[in-house]
PDB file of C-alpha atoms in Angstrom:
ATOM      1  CA  MET A   3       3.253  31.107 106.532  1.00  0.00           C
ATOM      2  CA  THR A   4       3.175  31.415 110.322  1.00  0.00           C
ATOM      3  CA  LYS A   5       2.675  35.181 110.082  1.00  0.00           C
ATOM      4  CA  LYS A   6      -0.355  34.523 107.739  1.00  0.00           C
ATOM      5  CA  ILE A   7      -1.786  31.954 110.140  1.00  0.00           C
ATOM      6  CA  ASN A   8      -1.388  34.265 113.065  1.00  0.00           C
ATOM      7  CA  LYS A   9      -3.027  37.115 111.127  1.00  0.00           C
ATOM      8  CA  GLN A  10      -5.809  34.879 110.202  1.00  0.00           C
ATOM      9  CA  LEU A  11      -6.429  33.610 113.817  1.00  0.00           C
ATOM     10  CA  PHE A  12      -6.301  37.203 115.096  1.00  0.00           C
ATOM     11  CA  LEU A  13      -9.033  38.366 112.647  1.00  0.00           C
ATOM     12  CA  THR A  14     -11.166  35.176 113.357  1.00  0.00           C
ATOM     13  CA  PHE A  15     -10.892  35.968 117.185  1.00  0.00           C
ATOM     14  CA  LEU A  16     -11.830  39.653 116.616  1.00  0.00           C
ATOM     15  CA  ILE A  17     -14.693  38.956 114.401  1.00  0.00           C
ATOM     16  CA  ILE A  18     -16.133  36.241 116.651  1.00  0.00           C
ATOM     17  CA  SER A  19     -15.654  38.379 119.649  1.00  0.00           C
ATOM     18  CA  THR A  20     -17.522  41.178 117.884  1.00  0.00           C
ATOM     19  CA  ILE A  21     -20.505  38.896 116.984  1.00  0.00           C
ATOM     20  CA  ILE A  22     -20.662  37.502 120.614  1.00  0.00           C
ATOM     21  CA  THR A  23     -20.719  41.101 121.974  1.00  0.00           C
ATOM     22  CA  ALA A  24     -23.568  41.995 119.617  1.00  0.00           C
ATOM     23  CA  LEU A  25     -25.561  39.070 120.530  1.00  0.00           C
ATOM     24  CA  ILE A  26     -25.548  39.957 124.377  1.00  0.00           C
ATOM     25  CA  SER A  27     -27.677  42.890 123.435  1.00  0.00           C
ATOM     26  CA  PRO A  28     -28.968  42.622 119.928  1.00  0.00           C
ATOM     27  CA  SER A  29     -31.655  45.201 120.216  1.00  0.00           C
ATOM     28  CA  ASP A  30     -29.248  47.999 120.673  1.00  0.00           C
ATOM     29  CA  TYR A  31     -27.348  47.031 117.639  1.00  0.00           C
ATOM     30  CA  ILE A  32     -30.574  46.712 115.599  1.00  0.00           C
ATOM     31  CA  ALA A  33     -31.631  50.124 116.706  1.00  0.00           C
ATOM     32  CA  GLY A  34     -28.268  51.749 115.841  1.00  0.00           C
ATOM     33  CA  THR A  35     -28.223  50.195 112.377  1.00  0.00           C
ATOM     34  CA  LEU A  36     -31.767  51.185 111.748  1.00  0.00           C
ATOM     35  CA  GLY A  37     -30.952  54.739 112.809  1.00  0.00           C
ATOM     36  CA  ALA A  38     -27.955  54.723 110.436  1.00  0.00           C
ATOM     37  CA  PHE A  39     -30.030  53.691 107.484  1.00  0.00           C
ATOM     38  CA  ILE A  40     -32.675  56.268 108.258  1.00  0.00           C
ATOM     39  CA  LEU A  41     -29.830  58.913 108.471  1.00  0.00           C
ATOM     40  CA  TYR A  42     -28.485  57.478 105.154  1.00  0.00           C
ATOM     41  CA  ALA A  43     -31.940  57.516 103.474  1.00  0.00           C
ATOM     42  CA  LYS A  44     -32.701  61.175 104.572  1.00  0.00           C
ATOM     43  CA  ASN A  45     -29.321  62.710 104.109  1.00  0.00           C
ATOM     44  CA  VAL A  46     -26.940  60.692 102.027  1.00  0.00           C
ATOM     45  CA  LEU A  47     -29.043  58.919  99.316  1.00  0.00           C
ATOM     46  CA  PRO A  48     -30.847  61.994  97.930  1.00  0.00           C
ATOM     47  CA  ALA A  49     -27.618  64.076  97.873  1.00  0.00           C
ATOM     48  CA  LEU A  50     -25.420  61.422  96.158  1.00  0.00           C
ATOM     49  CA  PHE A  51     -27.482  58.927  94.116  1.00  0.00           C
ATOM     50  CA  PRO A  52     -28.624  61.305  91.185  1.00  0.00           C
ATOM     51  CA  PHE A  53     -25.039  62.696  90.741  1.00  0.00           C
ATOM     52  CA  ILE A  54     -23.704  58.972  90.700  1.00  0.00           C
ATOM     53  CA  PHE A  55     -26.124  58.286  87.940  1.00  0.00           C
ATOM     54  CA  PHE A  56     -25.415  61.320  85.790  1.00  0.00           C
ATOM     55  CA  ASN A  57     -21.804  60.943  86.406  1.00  0.00           C
ATOM     56  CA  LYS A  58     -21.893  57.438  84.912  1.00  0.00           C
ATOM     57  CA  MET A  59     -23.813  58.842  81.923  1.00  0.00           C
ATOM     58  CA  LEU A  60     -21.139  61.443  81.396  1.00  0.00           C
ATOM     59  CA  THR A  61     -18.491  58.868  81.498  1.00  0.00           C
ATOM     60  CA  MET A  62     -20.200  56.597  78.953  1.00  0.00           C
ATOM     61  CA  ILE A  63     -20.716  59.411  76.364  1.00  0.00           C
ATOM     62  CA  GLY A  64     -17.073  60.545  76.646  1.00  0.00           C
ATOM     63  CA  SER A  65     -17.476  63.852  78.288  1.00  0.00           C
ATOM     64  CA  ALA A  66     -14.190  63.136  80.104  1.00  0.00           C
ATOM     65  CA  ASN A  67     -12.339  63.839  76.852  1.00  0.00           C
ATOM     66  CA  GLN A  68     -13.552  67.367  76.574  1.00  0.00           C
ATOM     67  CA  LEU A  69     -12.952  68.200  80.161  1.00  0.00           C
ATOM     68  CA  SER A  70      -9.428  66.723  80.000  1.00  0.00           C
ATOM     69  CA  VAL A  71      -8.448  68.958  77.073  1.00  0.00           C
ATOM     70  CA  MET A  72      -9.826  72.080  79.010  1.00  0.00           C
ATOM     71  CA  LEU A  73      -7.876  71.256  82.196  1.00  0.00           C
ATOM     72  CA  LYS A  74      -4.750  69.877  80.636  1.00  0.00           C
ATOM     73  CA  LYS A  75      -2.455  72.785  81.085  1.00  0.00           C
ATOM     74  CA  PRO A  76      -3.438  74.185  84.553  1.00  0.00           C
ATOM     75  CA  LEU A  77      -3.337  70.580  86.019  1.00  0.00           C
ATOM     76  CA  GLY A  78      -0.209  69.664  84.270  1.00  0.00           C
ATOM     77  CA  LYS A  79       1.720  72.821  85.353  1.00  0.00           C
ATOM     78  CA  LEU A  80       0.315  73.091  88.985  1.00  0.00           C
ATOM     79  CA  TYR A  81       0.225  69.370  89.898  1.00  0.00           C
ATOM     80  CA  ASN A  82       2.053  67.295  87.127  1.00  0.00           C
ATOM     81  CA  ALA A  83      -1.260  65.573  87.003  1.00  0.00           C
ATOM     82  CA  PRO A  84      -2.531  63.751  83.897  1.00  0.00           C
ATOM     83  CA  PRO A  85      -5.099  65.510  81.745  1.00  0.00           C
ATOM     84  CA  ILE A  86      -7.685  62.955  82.400  1.00  0.00           C
ATOM     85  CA  SER A  87      -7.527  63.680  86.133  1.00  0.00           C
ATOM     86  CA  GLY A  88      -9.352  66.935  85.354  1.00  0.00           C
ATOM     87  CA  TYR A  89     -12.417  64.873  84.633  1.00  0.00           C
ATOM     88  CA  VAL A  90     -12.146  63.009  87.854  1.00  0.00           C
ATOM     89  CA  MET A  91     -11.685  66.337  89.800  1.00  0.00           C
ATOM     90  CA  VAL A  92     -14.748  67.940  88.147  1.00  0.00           C
ATOM     91  CA  MET A  93     -16.974  64.980  88.765  1.00  0.00           C
ATOM     92  CA  SER A  94     -15.769  64.784  92.427  1.00  0.00           C
ATOM     93  CA  ILE A  95     -16.620  68.476  92.841  1.00  0.00           C
ATOM     94  CA  PHE A  96     -20.185  67.821  91.668  1.00  0.00           C
ATOM     95  CA  CYS A  97     -20.603  64.402  93.132  1.00  0.00           C
ATOM     96  CA  GLY A  98     -18.386  63.995  96.157  1.00  0.00           C
ATOM     97  CA  TYR A  99     -17.079  60.944  97.963  1.00  0.00           C
ATOM     98  CA  PRO A 100     -16.304  58.303  96.747  1.00  0.00           C
ATOM     99  CA  ILE A 101     -16.705  59.201  93.086  1.00  0.00           C
ATOM    100  CA  GLY A 102     -13.031  60.236  92.834  1.00  0.00           C
ATOM    101  CA  SER A 103     -11.585  57.145  94.087  1.00  0.00           C
ATOM    102  CA  LYS A 104     -13.939  54.995  91.976  1.00  0.00           C
ATOM    103  CA  LEU A 105     -13.150  56.841  88.732  1.00  0.00           C
ATOM    104  CA  THR A 106      -9.401  56.728  89.363  1.00  0.00           C
ATOM    105  CA  GLY A 107      -9.429  53.010  89.963  1.00  0.00           C
ATOM    106  CA  ASP A 108     -11.516  52.667  86.690  1.00  0.00           C
ATOM    107  CA  LEU A 109      -8.961  54.823  84.825  1.00  0.00           C
ATOM    108  CA  TYR A 110      -6.165  52.647  86.175  1.00  0.00           C
ATOM    109  CA  ASP A 111      -7.806  49.538  85.242  1.00  0.00           C
ATOM    110  CA  SER A 112      -8.366  50.865  81.649  1.00  0.00           C
ATOM    111  CA  GLY A 113      -4.648  51.836  81.434  1.00  0.00           C
ATOM    112  CA  ALA A 114      -5.274  55.567  81.299  1.00  0.00           C
ATOM    113  CA  ILE A 115      -3.042  56.456  84.226  1.00  0.00           C
ATOM    114  CA  THR A 116      -0.011  54.922  85.987  1.00  0.00           C
ATOM    115  CA  LYS A 117       0.123  54.176  89.855  1.00  0.00           C
ATOM    116  CA  SER A 118       2.115  57.360  90.453  1.00  0.00           C
ATOM    117  CA  GLU A 119      -0.521  59.383  88.707  1.00  0.00           C
ATOM    118  CA  CYS A 120      -3.253  57.618  90.687  1.00  0.00           C
ATOM    119  CA  ILE A 121      -1.945  59.169  93.817  1.00  0.00           C
ATOM    120  CA  ILE A 122      -2.201  62.849  92.765  1.00  0.00           C
ATOM    121  CA  THR A 123      -5.503  62.327  91.094  1.00  0.00           C
ATOM    122  CA  ASN A 124      -6.891  60.662  94.234  1.00  0.00           C
ATOM    123  CA  ILE A 125      -5.649  63.623  96.331  1.00  0.00           C
ATOM    124  CA  LEU A 126      -7.132  66.216  93.957  1.00  0.00           C
ATOM    125  CA  SER A 127     -10.469  64.499  93.904  1.00  0.00           C
ATOM    126  CA  ALA A 128     -10.908  63.759  97.586  1.00  0.00           C
ATOM    127  CA  ILE A 129     -13.737  65.982  97.821  1.00  0.00           C
ATOM    128  CA  CYS A 130     -17.193  65.893  99.498  1.00  0.00           C
ATOM    129  CA  GLY A 131     -20.150  66.911  97.233  1.00  0.00           C
ATOM    130  CA  PRO A 132     -21.786  70.318  97.466  1.00  0.00           C
ATOM    131  CA  ILE A 133     -25.251  69.118  97.867  1.00  0.00           C
ATOM    132  CA  PHE A 134     -24.358  67.082 100.814  1.00  0.00           C
ATOM    133  CA  ILE A 135     -22.385  69.997 102.459  1.00  0.00           C
ATOM    134  CA  ILE A 136     -24.512  72.951 101.527  1.00  0.00           C
ATOM    135  CA  GLY A 137     -27.818  71.234 101.621  1.00  0.00           C
ATOM    136  CA  THR A 138     -27.639  68.299 104.214  1.00  0.00           C
ATOM    137  CA  ILE A 139     -24.812  69.631 106.558  1.00  0.00           C
ATOM    138  CA  SER A 140     -26.008  73.228 106.681  1.00  0.00           C
ATOM    139  CA  GLN A 141     -29.498  72.011 107.529  1.00  0.00           C
ATOM    140  CA  MET A 142     -28.166  69.826 110.260  1.00  0.00           C
ATOM    141  CA  LEU A 143     -26.201  72.702 111.725  1.00  0.00           C
ATOM    142  CA  GLY A 144     -29.152  75.272 111.259  1.00  0.00           C
ATOM    143  CA  SER A 145     -27.507  77.733 108.929  1.00  0.00           C
ATOM    144  CA  ALA A 146     -26.937  77.883 105.142  1.00  0.00           C
ATOM    145  CA  LYS A 147     -23.934  80.185 105.791  1.00  0.00           C
ATOM    146  CA  TYR A 148     -22.239  77.327 107.690  1.00  0.00           C
ATOM    147  CA  GLY A 149     -22.567  75.070 104.718  1.00  0.00           C
ATOM    148  CA  TYR A 150     -21.012  77.618 102.185  1.00  0.00           C
ATOM    149  CA  ILE A 151     -18.017  78.195 104.416  1.00  0.00           C
ATOM    150  CA  ILE A 152     -17.413  74.537 105.126  1.00  0.00           C
ATOM    151  CA  TYR A 153     -17.716  73.870 101.462  1.00  0.00           C
ATOM    152  CA  PHE A 154     -15.317  76.553 100.381  1.00  0.00           C
ATOM    153  CA  ALA A 155     -12.806  75.710 103.030  1.00  0.00           C
ATOM    154  CA  HIS A 156     -13.034  72.051 102.157  1.00  0.00           C
ATOM    155  CA  LEU A 157     -12.621  72.555  98.362  1.00  0.00           C
ATOM    156  CA  LEU A 158      -9.809  74.938  98.672  1.00  0.00           C
ATOM    157  CA  SER A 159      -8.048  72.513 101.028  1.00  0.00           C
ATOM    158  CA  ALA A 160      -7.960  69.790  98.224  1.00  0.00           C
ATOM    159  CA  PHE A 161      -6.289  72.286  95.838  1.00  0.00           C
ATOM    160  CA  ILE A 162      -3.682  73.286  98.364  1.00  0.00           C
ATOM    161  CA  ASN A 163      -3.170  69.738  99.552  1.00  0.00           C
ATOM    162  CA  GLY A 164      -2.280  68.717  95.856  1.00  0.00           C
ATOM    163  CA  PHE A 165       0.828  71.064  96.039  1.00  0.00           C
ATOM    164  CA  ILE A 166       2.030  68.979  99.072  1.00  0.00           C
ATOM    165  CA  TYR A 167       1.926  65.561  97.283  1.00  0.00           C
ATOM    166  CA  ARG A 168       2.629  66.863  93.734  1.00  0.00           C
ATOM    167  CA  PRO A 169       4.896  64.298  91.997  1.00  0.00           C
ATOM    168  CA  LYS A 170       8.206  65.380  90.687  1.00  0.00           C
ATOM    169  CA  GLN A 171       7.758  63.825  87.306  1.00  0.00           C
ATOM    170  CA  LYS A 172       5.311  65.015  84.666  1.00  0.00           C
ATOM    171  CA  ALA A 173       2.431  62.939  83.662  1.00  0.00           C
ATOM    172  CA  ASN A 174       2.349  60.559  80.761  1.00  0.00           C
ATOM    173  CA  ASN A 175      -0.598  59.489  78.437  1.00  0.00           C
ATOM    174  CA  ASP A 176      -1.378  63.106  77.373  1.00  0.00           C
ATOM    175  CA  ASP A 177      -3.416  61.886  74.401  1.00  0.00           C
ATOM    176  CA  TYR A 178      -5.464  59.258  76.019  1.00  0.00           C
ATOM    177  CA  LYS A 179      -9.235  59.207  75.197  1.00  0.00           C
ATOM    178  CA  LEU A 180     -11.890  57.243  76.916  1.00  0.00           C
ATOM    179  CA  THR A 181     -13.906  54.882  74.711  1.00  0.00           C
ATOM    180  CA  ILE A 182     -17.435  56.421  73.912  1.00  0.00           C
ATOM    181  CA  LYS A 183     -20.370  53.928  74.406  1.00  0.00           C
ATOM    182  CA  TYR A 184     -23.777  54.878  73.438  1.00  0.00           C
ATOM    183  CA  ASP A 185     -25.351  51.456  73.708  1.00  0.00           C
ATOM    184  CA  ASP A 186     -27.753  50.980  76.654  1.00  0.00           C
ATOM    185  CA  ILE A 187     -26.697  53.963  78.513  1.00  0.00           C
ATOM    186  CA  LEU A 188     -29.581  54.365  80.851  1.00  0.00           C
ATOM    187  CA  SER A 189     -29.851  50.779  82.031  1.00  0.00           C
ATOM    188  CA  LYS A 190     -26.090  50.551  82.577  1.00  0.00           C
ATOM    189  CA  SER A 191     -25.834  53.722  84.352  1.00  0.00           C
ATOM    190  CA  MET A 192     -28.780  52.956  86.647  1.00  0.00           C
ATOM    191  CA  PHE A 193     -27.316  49.503  87.437  1.00  0.00           C
ATOM    192  CA  ASP A 194     -23.816  50.829  88.227  1.00  0.00           C
ATOM    193  CA  SER A 195     -25.314  53.710  90.413  1.00  0.00           C
ATOM    194  CA  ILE A 196     -27.498  51.364  92.420  1.00  0.00           C
ATOM    195  CA  ILE A 197     -24.504  49.092  93.222  1.00  0.00           C
ATOM    196  CA  SER A 198     -22.409  52.297  94.145  1.00  0.00           C
ATOM    197  CA  ILE A 199     -24.941  53.711  96.335  1.00  0.00           C
ATOM    198  CA  ALA A 200     -25.802  50.324  97.960  1.00  0.00           C
ATOM    199  CA  ILE A 201     -21.991  50.076  98.956  1.00  0.00           C
ATOM    200  CA  VAL A 202     -22.108  53.475 100.460  1.00  0.00           C
ATOM    201  CA  GLY A 203     -25.084  52.586 102.666  1.00  0.00           C
ATOM    202  CA  GLY A 204     -23.558  49.268 103.641  1.00  0.00           C
ATOM    203  CA  TYR A 205     -20.465  50.971 104.886  1.00  0.00           C
ATOM    204  CA  ILE A 206     -22.527  53.467 106.881  1.00  0.00           C
ATOM    205  CA  ALA A 207     -24.463  50.658 108.528  1.00  0.00           C
ATOM    206  CA  ILE A 208     -21.230  48.770 109.552  1.00  0.00           C
ATOM    207  CA  MET A 209     -19.713  52.053 110.971  1.00  0.00           C
ATOM    208  CA  SER A 210     -22.912  52.606 112.970  1.00  0.00           C
ATOM    209  CA  PHE A 211     -22.604  49.063 114.316  1.00  0.00           C
ATOM    210  CA  PHE A 212     -19.116  49.740 115.487  1.00  0.00           C
ATOM    211  CA  ILE A 213     -20.190  53.235 117.057  1.00  0.00           C
ATOM    212  CA  THR A 214     -22.698  51.182 119.045  1.00  0.00           C
ATOM    213  CA  LEU A 215     -20.099  48.704 119.925  1.00  0.00           C
ATOM    214  CA  SER A 216     -17.846  51.417 121.207  1.00  0.00           C
ATOM    215  CA  ASP A 217     -20.633  52.712 123.395  1.00  0.00           C
ATOM    216  CA  LYS A 218     -21.453  49.220 124.831  1.00  0.00           C
ATOM    217  CA  ILE A 219     -17.773  48.339 125.757  1.00  0.00           C
ATOM    218  CA  PHE A 220     -17.401  51.855 127.263  1.00  0.00           C
ATOM    219  CA  LEU A 221     -14.576  52.902 124.754  1.00  0.00           C
ATOM    220  CA  THR A 222     -16.618  56.005 124.053  1.00  0.00           C
ATOM    221  CA  LYS A 223     -16.768  56.797 127.781  1.00  0.00           C
ATOM    222  CA  GLY A 224     -12.998  56.210 128.118  1.00  0.00           C
ATOM    223  CA  VAL A 225     -12.277  58.741 125.341  1.00  0.00           C
ATOM    224  CA  THR A 226     -14.582  61.488 126.561  1.00  0.00           C
ATOM    225  CA  THR A 227     -13.289  60.961 130.130  1.00  0.00           C
ATOM    226  CA  LEU A 228      -9.657  61.206 128.886  1.00  0.00           C
ATOM    227  CA  PHE A 229     -10.436  64.454 126.978  1.00  0.00           C
ATOM    228  CA  GLY A 230     -12.393  65.705 129.881  1.00  0.00           C
ATOM    229  CA  TYR A 231      -9.342  66.125 131.737  1.00  0.00           C
ATOM    230  CA  PHE A 232      -8.185  68.713 129.121  1.00  0.00           C
ATOM    231  CA  GLY A 233     -11.540  70.735 129.565  1.00  0.00           C
ATOM    232  CA  ILE A 234     -13.208  69.319 126.331  1.00  0.00           C
ATOM    233  CA  SER A 235     -16.777  68.726 126.999  1.00  0.00           C
ATOM    234  CA  GLU A 236     -18.278  65.070 126.606  1.00  0.00           C
ATOM    235  CA  ASP A 237     -20.629  66.114 123.949  1.00  0.00           C
ATOM    236  CA  ILE A 238     -17.982  67.682 121.686  1.00  0.00           C
ATOM    237  CA  THR A 239     -15.624  64.744 122.220  1.00  0.00           C
ATOM    238  CA  LYS A 240     -18.319  62.208 121.509  1.00  0.00           C
ATOM    239  CA  SER A 241     -19.274  64.119 118.278  1.00  0.00           C
ATOM    240  CA  VAL A 242     -15.761  63.962 117.015  1.00  0.00           C
ATOM    241  CA  TRP A 243     -15.225  60.296 118.087  1.00  0.00           C
ATOM    242  CA  TYR A 244     -18.540  59.412 116.176  1.00  0.00           C
ATOM    243  CA  GLY A 245     -17.365  61.516 113.146  1.00  0.00           C
ATOM    244  CA  LEU A 246     -14.066  59.600 112.957  1.00  0.00           C
ATOM    245  CA  PHE A 247     -16.092  56.475 112.336  1.00  0.00           C
ATOM    246  CA  GLU A 248     -18.813  58.136 110.140  1.00  0.00           C
ATOM    247  CA  MET A 249     -18.971  61.698 109.417  1.00  0.00           C
ATOM    248  CA  THR A 250     -22.746  62.190 108.899  1.00  0.00           C
ATOM    249  CA  ARG A 251     -23.235  60.590 112.403  1.00  0.00           C
ATOM    250  CA  GLY A 252     -20.630  62.766 113.761  1.00  0.00           C
ATOM    251  CA  ILE A 253     -21.927  66.139 112.432  1.00  0.00           C
ATOM    252  CA  ASN A 254     -25.566  65.130 113.414  1.00  0.00           C
ATOM    253  CA  SER A 255     -24.320  64.689 116.986  1.00  0.00           C
ATOM    254  CA  LEU A 256     -22.446  67.949 116.753  1.00  0.00           C
ATOM    255  CA  SER A 257     -25.475  69.795 115.782  1.00  0.00           C
ATOM    256  CA  GLN A 258     -26.997  69.066 119.132  1.00  0.00           C
ATOM    257  CA  CYS A 259     -24.133  70.607 121.131  1.00  0.00           C
ATOM    258  CA  HIS A 260     -25.410  74.148 120.332  1.00  0.00           C
ATOM    259  CA  LEU A 261     -21.829  75.439 119.896  1.00  0.00           C
ATOM    260  CA  PRO A 262     -20.928  78.952 118.556  1.00  0.00           C
ATOM    261  CA  ALA A 263     -20.032  79.152 115.005  1.00  0.00           C
ATOM    262  CA  VAL A 264     -16.338  79.816 115.667  1.00  0.00           C
ATOM    263  CA  MET A 265     -16.188  76.224 117.193  1.00  0.00           C
ATOM    264  CA  CYS A 266     -18.911  74.408 115.307  1.00  0.00           C
ATOM    265  CA  ILE A 267     -17.890  75.222 111.735  1.00  0.00           C
ATOM    266  CA  PRO A 268     -14.076  74.242 112.198  1.00  0.00           C
ATOM    267  CA  ILE A 269     -15.115  70.945 113.968  1.00  0.00           C
ATOM    268  CA  ALA A 270     -17.571  70.136 111.186  1.00  0.00           C
ATOM    269  CA  THR A 271     -15.053  71.156 108.469  1.00  0.00           C
ATOM    270  CA  PHE A 272     -12.455  68.753 109.844  1.00  0.00           C
ATOM    271  CA  LEU A 273     -14.943  65.814 109.984  1.00  0.00           C
ATOM    272  CA  VAL A 274     -16.186  66.407 106.530  1.00  0.00           C
ATOM    273  CA  THR A 275     -12.620  66.800 105.053  1.00  0.00           C
ATOM    274  CA  PHE A 276     -11.116  63.742 106.871  1.00  0.00           C
ATOM    275  CA  GLY A 277     -14.198  61.762 106.061  1.00  0.00           C
ATOM    276  CA  GLY A 278     -13.791  59.130 108.828  1.00  0.00           C
ATOM    277  CA  ILE A 279     -13.190  55.317 108.614  1.00  0.00           C
ATOM    278  CA  CYS A 280     -16.365  54.996 106.526  1.00  0.00           C
ATOM    279  CA  ILE A 281     -15.246  57.186 103.656  1.00  0.00           C
ATOM    280  CA  ALA A 282     -11.625  55.743 103.931  1.00  0.00           C
ATOM    281  CA  LEU A 283     -12.930  52.226 103.559  1.00  0.00           C
ATOM    282  CA  GLN A 284     -15.006  53.263 100.534  1.00  0.00           C
ATOM    283  CA  SER A 285     -12.204  54.988  98.818  1.00  0.00           C
ATOM    284  CA  LEU A 286      -9.576  52.415  99.443  1.00  0.00           C
ATOM    285  CA  ASN A 287     -11.905  49.834  98.100  1.00  0.00           C
ATOM    286  CA  TYR A 288     -11.301  51.347  94.790  1.00  0.00           C
ATOM    287  CA  SER A 289      -7.904  52.939  95.073  1.00  0.00           C
ATOM    288  CA  GLN A 290      -5.692  50.366  96.967  1.00  0.00           C
ATOM    289  CA  LYS A 291      -5.168  48.425  93.673  1.00  0.00           C
ATOM    290  CA  CYS A 292      -3.568  51.666  92.213  1.00  0.00           C
ATOM    291  CA  GLY A 293      -1.087  52.340  94.793  1.00  0.00           C
ATOM    292  CA  MET A 294      -2.850  54.264  97.484  1.00  0.00           C
ATOM    293  CA  THR A 295      -1.840  52.624 100.666  1.00  0.00           C
ATOM    294  CA  VAL A 296      -3.767  53.135 104.036  1.00  0.00           C
ATOM    295  CA  PHE A 297      -0.928  55.147 105.267  1.00  0.00           C
ATOM    296  CA  LYS A 298      -0.667  57.433 102.201  1.00  0.00           C
ATOM    297  CA  TYR A 299      -4.421  57.911 102.335  1.00  0.00           C
ATOM    298  CA  LEU A 300      -4.738  58.741 106.002  1.00  0.00           C
ATOM    299  CA  LEU A 301      -1.748  61.127 105.781  1.00  0.00           C
ATOM    300  CA  SER A 302      -3.154  62.895 102.852  1.00  0.00           C
ATOM    301  CA  LYS A 303      -6.539  63.268 104.325  1.00  0.00           C
ATOM    302  CA  THR A 304      -5.191  64.447 107.685  1.00  0.00           C
ATOM    303  CA  THR A 305      -3.131  67.297 106.024  1.00  0.00           C
ATOM    304  CA  GLN A 306      -6.096  68.183 103.980  1.00  0.00           C
ATOM    305  CA  ALA A 307      -8.367  68.195 107.142  1.00  0.00           C
ATOM    306  CA  ILE A 308      -5.898  70.442 108.846  1.00  0.00           C
ATOM    307  CA  ILE A 309      -5.633  72.978 106.037  1.00  0.00           C
ATOM    308  CA  ALA A 310      -9.462  73.044 105.747  1.00  0.00           C
ATOM    309  CA  THR A 311      -9.946  73.759 109.370  1.00  0.00           C
ATOM    310  CA  ILE A 312      -7.472  76.587 109.369  1.00  0.00           C
ATOM    311  CA  ILE A 313      -9.278  78.073 106.355  1.00  0.00           C
ATOM    312  CA  SER A 314     -12.779  77.587 107.947  1.00  0.00           C
ATOM    313  CA  ILE A 315     -11.476  79.441 111.182  1.00  0.00           C
ATOM    314  CA  ILE A 316     -10.327  82.382 109.124  1.00  0.00           C
ATOM    315  CA  LEU A 317     -13.462  82.546 107.029  1.00  0.00           C
ATOM    316  CA  THR A 318     -15.722  82.160 110.061  1.00  0.00           C
ATOM    317  CA  LEU A 319     -13.990  85.232 111.813  1.00  0.00           C
ATOM    318  CA  ILE A 320     -14.319  87.228 108.714  1.00  0.00           C
ATOM    319  CA  PHE A 321     -17.937  86.633 107.668  1.00  0.00           C
ATOM    320  CA  LEU A 322     -19.580  85.651 110.880  1.00  0.00           C
ATOM    321  CA  ASN A 323     -18.059  87.996 113.612  1.00  0.00           C
TER     322      ASN A 323
END
């Protein structure tokens, strides 16, 4: 009981302190949040919303059942993953964060997969969408080639990462089928999509708030000064620091550093694959209930980001040198 009260008091103090700090210079936080919404509206919303909508429609008409049958053997043999995870993986490849975690949570709620199966399904579907990487990020960085290299390295890292966290036991529920619902598909898909995309925008706005807070309390300056002793420029450190909060903001900052491809692509690949606190909060919002702890999530995303970065360096040296 005492531990719970202490935790409550600490969180209360932290939240009130944050509010008071923001009230000292509210215009800066308003400007930062507005900038985040503009970045979200221009880069995230158009790249994600249509795919969330069509993904919901596919779920409702039972397309998961066909995809599960097609991918049952390869996923079962390679990853000991349940057949239905094939649908989650394919939808994640098309749609990106946080669709994989959302679908995994939905499947767990419906009894389709167990907690242990949720972990491997989440890891295999921890993927950023191709439209966002090839379209938005490559546009930010000024080269379509950058986007293709980042996406291939990112996608391959998810498949390799799955081997690291492959469960020892084979999956159950081989014959599970999702219920097909044809009633009111359009309106239900639209409503669910609007809620999902609004949640994404909300998290981006909050992360932008904390980035501004980090700047105002000189935490960003402290981090850049620390890494400056190791010869890392302030602009690069700041971009990575921002990206650890919210990857779009970080990559947008990285695009202004004018780095050579052999530096720019690996950094961008790491930020996209790790996802930052923003993606972590979105994903854990759906997946914590089915066994994905904060530690497991961060560990799996760290190993995936390292793998993706190594692959991106190799690809950059091969194709852009």
